[in-house]
GROMACS .gro file of N, CA, C and O in nm:
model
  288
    1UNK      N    1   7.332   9.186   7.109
    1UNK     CA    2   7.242   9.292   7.150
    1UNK      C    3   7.123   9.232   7.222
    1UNK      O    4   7.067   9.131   7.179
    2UNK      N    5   7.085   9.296   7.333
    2UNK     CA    6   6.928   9.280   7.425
    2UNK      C    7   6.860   9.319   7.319
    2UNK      O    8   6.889   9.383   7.218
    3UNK      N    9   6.712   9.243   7.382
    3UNK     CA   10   6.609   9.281   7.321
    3UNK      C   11   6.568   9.384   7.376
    3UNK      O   12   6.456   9.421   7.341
    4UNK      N   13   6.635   9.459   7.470
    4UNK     CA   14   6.581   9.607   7.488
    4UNK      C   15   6.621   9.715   7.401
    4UNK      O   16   6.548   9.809   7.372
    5UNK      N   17   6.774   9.695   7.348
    5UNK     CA   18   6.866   9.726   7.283
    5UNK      C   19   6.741   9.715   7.115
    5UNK      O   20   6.670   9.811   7.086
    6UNK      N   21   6.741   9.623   7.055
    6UNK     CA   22   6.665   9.622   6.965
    6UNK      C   23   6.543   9.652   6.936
    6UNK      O   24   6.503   9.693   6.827
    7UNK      N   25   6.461   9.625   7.065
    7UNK     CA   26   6.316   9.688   7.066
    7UNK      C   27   6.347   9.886   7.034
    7UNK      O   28   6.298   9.963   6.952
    8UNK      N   29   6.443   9.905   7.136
    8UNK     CA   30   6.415  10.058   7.097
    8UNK      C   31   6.504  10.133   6.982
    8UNK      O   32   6.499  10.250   6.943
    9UNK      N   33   6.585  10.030   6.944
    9UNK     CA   34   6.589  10.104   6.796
    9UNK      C   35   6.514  10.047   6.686
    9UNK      O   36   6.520  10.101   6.576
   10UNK      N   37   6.433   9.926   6.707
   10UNK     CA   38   6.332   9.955   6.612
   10UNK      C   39   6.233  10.063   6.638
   10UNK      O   40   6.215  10.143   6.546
   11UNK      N   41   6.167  10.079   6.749
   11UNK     CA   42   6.103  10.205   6.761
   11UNK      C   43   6.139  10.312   6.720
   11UNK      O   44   6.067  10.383   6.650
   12UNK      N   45   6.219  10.335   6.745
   12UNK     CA   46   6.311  10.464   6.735
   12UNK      C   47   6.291  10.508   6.575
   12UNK      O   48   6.271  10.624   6.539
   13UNK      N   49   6.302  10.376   6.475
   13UNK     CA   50   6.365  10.403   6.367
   13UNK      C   51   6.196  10.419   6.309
   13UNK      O   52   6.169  10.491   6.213
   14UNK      N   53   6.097  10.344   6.379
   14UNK     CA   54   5.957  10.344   6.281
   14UNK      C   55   5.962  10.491   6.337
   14UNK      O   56   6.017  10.573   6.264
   15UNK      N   57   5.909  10.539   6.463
   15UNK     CA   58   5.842  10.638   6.508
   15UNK      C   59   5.948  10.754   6.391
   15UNK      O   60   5.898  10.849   6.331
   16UNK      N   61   6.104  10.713   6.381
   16UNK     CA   62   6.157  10.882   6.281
   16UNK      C   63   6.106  10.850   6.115
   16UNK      O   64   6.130  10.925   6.020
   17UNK      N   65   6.018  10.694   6.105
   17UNK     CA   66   5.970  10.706   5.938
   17UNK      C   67   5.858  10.787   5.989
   17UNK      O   68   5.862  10.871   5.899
   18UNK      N   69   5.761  10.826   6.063
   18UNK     CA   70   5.626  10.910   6.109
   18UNK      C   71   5.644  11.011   6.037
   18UNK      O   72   5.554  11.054   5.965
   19UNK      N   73   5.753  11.061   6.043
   19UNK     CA   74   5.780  11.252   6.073
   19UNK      C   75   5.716  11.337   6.134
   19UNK      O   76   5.696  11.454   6.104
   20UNK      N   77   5.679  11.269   6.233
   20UNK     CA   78   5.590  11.350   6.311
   20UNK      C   79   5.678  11.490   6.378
   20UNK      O   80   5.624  11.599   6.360
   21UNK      N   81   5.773  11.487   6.433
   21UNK     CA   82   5.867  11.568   6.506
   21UNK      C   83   5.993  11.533   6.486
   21UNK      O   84   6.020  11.434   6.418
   22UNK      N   85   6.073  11.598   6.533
   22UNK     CA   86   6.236  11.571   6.483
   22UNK      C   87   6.301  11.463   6.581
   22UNK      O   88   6.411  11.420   6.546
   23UNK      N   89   6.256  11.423   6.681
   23UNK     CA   90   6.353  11.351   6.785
   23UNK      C   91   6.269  11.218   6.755
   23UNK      O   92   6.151  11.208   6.723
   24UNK      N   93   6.378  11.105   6.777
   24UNK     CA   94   6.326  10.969   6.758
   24UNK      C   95   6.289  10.933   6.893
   24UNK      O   96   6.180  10.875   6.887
   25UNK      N   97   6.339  10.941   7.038
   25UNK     CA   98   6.347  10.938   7.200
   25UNK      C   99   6.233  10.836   7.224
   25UNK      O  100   6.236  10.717   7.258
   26UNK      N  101   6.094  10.949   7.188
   26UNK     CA  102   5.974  10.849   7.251
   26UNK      C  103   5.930  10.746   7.166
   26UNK      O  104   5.832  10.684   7.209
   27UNK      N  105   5.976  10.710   7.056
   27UNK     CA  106   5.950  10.559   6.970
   27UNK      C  107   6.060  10.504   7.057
   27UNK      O  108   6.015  10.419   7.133
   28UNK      N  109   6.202  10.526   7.072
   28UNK     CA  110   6.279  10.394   7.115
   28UNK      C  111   6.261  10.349   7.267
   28UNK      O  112   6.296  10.246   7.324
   29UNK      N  113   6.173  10.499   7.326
   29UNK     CA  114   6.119  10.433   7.461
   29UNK      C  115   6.035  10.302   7.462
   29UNK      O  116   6.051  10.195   7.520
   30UNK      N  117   5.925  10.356   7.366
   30UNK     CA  118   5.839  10.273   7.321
   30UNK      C  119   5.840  10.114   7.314
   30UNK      O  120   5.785  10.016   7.363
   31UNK      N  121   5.961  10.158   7.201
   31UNK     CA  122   6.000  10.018   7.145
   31UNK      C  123   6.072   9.944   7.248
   31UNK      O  124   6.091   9.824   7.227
   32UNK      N  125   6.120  10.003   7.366
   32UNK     CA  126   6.221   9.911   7.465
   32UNK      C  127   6.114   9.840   7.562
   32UNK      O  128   6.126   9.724   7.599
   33UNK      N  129   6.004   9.926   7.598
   33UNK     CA  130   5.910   9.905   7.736
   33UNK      C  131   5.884   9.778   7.663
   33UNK      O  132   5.907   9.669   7.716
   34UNK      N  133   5.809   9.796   7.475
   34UNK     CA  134   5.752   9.702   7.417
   34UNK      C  135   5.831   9.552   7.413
   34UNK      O  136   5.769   9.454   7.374
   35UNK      N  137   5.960   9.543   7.454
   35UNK     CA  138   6.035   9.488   7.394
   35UNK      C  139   6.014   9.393   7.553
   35UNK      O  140   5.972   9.278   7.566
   36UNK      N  141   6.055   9.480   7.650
   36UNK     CA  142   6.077   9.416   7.822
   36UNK      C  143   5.896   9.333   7.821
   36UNK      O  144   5.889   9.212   7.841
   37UNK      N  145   5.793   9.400   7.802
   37UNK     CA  146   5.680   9.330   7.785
   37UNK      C  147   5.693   9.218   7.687
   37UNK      O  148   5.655   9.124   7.757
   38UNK      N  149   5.719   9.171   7.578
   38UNK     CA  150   5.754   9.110   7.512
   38UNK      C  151   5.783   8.981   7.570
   38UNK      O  152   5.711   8.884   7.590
   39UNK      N  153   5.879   8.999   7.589
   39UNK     CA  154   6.041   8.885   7.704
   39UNK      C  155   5.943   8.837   7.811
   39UNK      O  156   5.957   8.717   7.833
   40UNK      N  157   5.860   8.887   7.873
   40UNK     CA  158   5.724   8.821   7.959
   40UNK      C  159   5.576   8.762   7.901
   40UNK      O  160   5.498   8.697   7.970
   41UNK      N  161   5.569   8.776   7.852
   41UNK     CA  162   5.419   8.761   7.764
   41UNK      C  163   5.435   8.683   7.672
   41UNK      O  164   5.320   8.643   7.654
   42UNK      N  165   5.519   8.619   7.578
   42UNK     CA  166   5.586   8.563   7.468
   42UNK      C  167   5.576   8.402   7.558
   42UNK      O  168   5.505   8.305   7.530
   43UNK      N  169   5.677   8.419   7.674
   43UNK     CA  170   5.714   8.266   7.710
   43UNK      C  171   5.568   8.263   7.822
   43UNK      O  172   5.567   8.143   7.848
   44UNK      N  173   5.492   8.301   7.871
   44UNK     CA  174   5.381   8.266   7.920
   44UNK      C  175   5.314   8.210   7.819
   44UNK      O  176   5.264   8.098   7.819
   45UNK      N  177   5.312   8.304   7.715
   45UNK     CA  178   5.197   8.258   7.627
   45UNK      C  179   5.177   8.052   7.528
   45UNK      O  180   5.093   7.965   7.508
   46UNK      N  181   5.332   8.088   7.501
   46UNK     CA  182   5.372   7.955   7.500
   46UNK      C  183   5.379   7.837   7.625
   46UNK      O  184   5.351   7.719   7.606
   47UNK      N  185   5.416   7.882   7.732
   47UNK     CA  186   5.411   7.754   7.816
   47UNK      C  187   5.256   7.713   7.869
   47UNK      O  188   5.221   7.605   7.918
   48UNK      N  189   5.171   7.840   7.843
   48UNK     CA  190   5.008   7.776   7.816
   48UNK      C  191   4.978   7.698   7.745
   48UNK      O  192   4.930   7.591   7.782
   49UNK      N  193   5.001   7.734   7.602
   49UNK     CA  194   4.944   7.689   7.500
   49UNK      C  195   5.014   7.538   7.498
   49UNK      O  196   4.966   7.455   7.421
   50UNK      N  197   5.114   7.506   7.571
   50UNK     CA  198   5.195   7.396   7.544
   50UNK      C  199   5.090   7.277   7.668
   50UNK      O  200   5.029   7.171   7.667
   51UNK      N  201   5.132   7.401   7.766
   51UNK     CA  202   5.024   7.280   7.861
   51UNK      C  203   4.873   7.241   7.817
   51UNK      O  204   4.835   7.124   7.823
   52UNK      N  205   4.801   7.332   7.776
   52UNK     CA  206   4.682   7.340   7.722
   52UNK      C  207   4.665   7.183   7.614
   52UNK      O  208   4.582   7.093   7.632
   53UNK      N  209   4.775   7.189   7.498
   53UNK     CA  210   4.783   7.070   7.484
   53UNK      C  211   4.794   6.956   7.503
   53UNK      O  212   4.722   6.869   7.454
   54UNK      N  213   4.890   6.940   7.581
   54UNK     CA  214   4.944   6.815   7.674
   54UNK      C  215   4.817   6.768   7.770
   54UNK      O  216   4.807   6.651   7.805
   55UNK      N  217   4.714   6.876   7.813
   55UNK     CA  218   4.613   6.825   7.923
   55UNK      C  219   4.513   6.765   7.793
   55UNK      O  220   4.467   6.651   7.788
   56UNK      N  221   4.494   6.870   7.693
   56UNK     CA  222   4.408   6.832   7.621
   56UNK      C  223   4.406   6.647   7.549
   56UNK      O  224   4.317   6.563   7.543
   57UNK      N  225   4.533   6.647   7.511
   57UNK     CA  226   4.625   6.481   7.467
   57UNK      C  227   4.581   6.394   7.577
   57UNK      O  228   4.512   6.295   7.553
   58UNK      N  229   4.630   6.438   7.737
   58UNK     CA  230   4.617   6.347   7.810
   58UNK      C  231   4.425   6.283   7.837
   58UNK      O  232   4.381   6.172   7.867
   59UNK      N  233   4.368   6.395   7.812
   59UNK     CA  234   4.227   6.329   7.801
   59UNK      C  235   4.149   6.240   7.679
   59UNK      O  236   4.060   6.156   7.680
   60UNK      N  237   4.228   6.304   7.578
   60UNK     CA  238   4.200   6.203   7.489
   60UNK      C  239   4.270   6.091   7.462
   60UNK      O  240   4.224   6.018   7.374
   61UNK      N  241   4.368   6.059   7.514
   61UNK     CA  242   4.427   5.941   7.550
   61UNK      C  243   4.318   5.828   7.650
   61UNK      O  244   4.258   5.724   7.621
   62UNK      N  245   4.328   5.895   7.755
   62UNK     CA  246   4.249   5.887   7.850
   62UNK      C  247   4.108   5.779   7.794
   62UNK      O  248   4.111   5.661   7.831
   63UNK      N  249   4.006   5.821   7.716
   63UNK     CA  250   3.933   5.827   7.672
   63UNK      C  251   3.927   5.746   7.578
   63UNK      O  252   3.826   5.685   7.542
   64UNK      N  253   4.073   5.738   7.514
   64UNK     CA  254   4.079   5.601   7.407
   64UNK      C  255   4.099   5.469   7.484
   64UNK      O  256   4.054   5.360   7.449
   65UNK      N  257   4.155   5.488   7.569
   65UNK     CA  258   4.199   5.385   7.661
   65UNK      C  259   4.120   5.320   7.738
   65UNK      O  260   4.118   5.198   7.752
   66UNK      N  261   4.048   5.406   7.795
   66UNK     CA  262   3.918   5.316   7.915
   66UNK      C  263   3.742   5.367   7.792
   66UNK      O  264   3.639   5.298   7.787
   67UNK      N  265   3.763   5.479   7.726
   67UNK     CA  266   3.610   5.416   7.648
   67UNK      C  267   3.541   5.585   7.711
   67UNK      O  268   3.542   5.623   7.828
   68UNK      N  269   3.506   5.635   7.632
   68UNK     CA  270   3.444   5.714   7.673
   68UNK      C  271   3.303   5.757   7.731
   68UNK      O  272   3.210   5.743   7.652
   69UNK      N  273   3.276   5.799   7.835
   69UNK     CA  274   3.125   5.764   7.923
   69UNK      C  275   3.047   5.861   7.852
   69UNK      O  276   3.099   5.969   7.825
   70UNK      N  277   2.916   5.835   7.815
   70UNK     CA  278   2.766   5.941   7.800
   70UNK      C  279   2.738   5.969   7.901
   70UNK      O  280   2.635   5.917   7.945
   71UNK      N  281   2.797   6.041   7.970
   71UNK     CA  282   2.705   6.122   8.088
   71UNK      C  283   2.562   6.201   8.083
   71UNK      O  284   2.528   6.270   8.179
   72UNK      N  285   2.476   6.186   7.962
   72UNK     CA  286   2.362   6.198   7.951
   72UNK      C  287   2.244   6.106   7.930
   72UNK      O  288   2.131   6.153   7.922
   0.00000   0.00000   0.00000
């Protein structure tokens, strides 16, 4: 199963615990749009946080290696 497939029947299934109205439709919409946003935002968020590290490592490497300057 896609994660579109699963996003909107989890929606589907929270929005029919609500009881708000009888049709589940606009939770599994919900849950699919949520799901396609997901699949984009998920692996950005990680290949930041991954680089973010790696630059962060490379300066403190950096820094162990040649000595770090007081620029004040």
């Amino acid at each position: 199963m896609g994660a579109t497939t699963i996003g909107a029947l989890v929606g589907g299934v929270i929005d029919n615990m609500g009881g708000d109205d009888d049709s589940s439709f606009d939770g599994a919409i919900k849950g699919a749009v949520l799901a396609n946003v997901l699949k984009v935002v998920v692996p950005l968020a990680i290949t930041w946080a991954v680089g973010w590290a790696v630059l962060r490592g490379a300066g403190e490497l950096k820094d162990q290696l040649f000595g770090q300057e007081d620029g004040a």
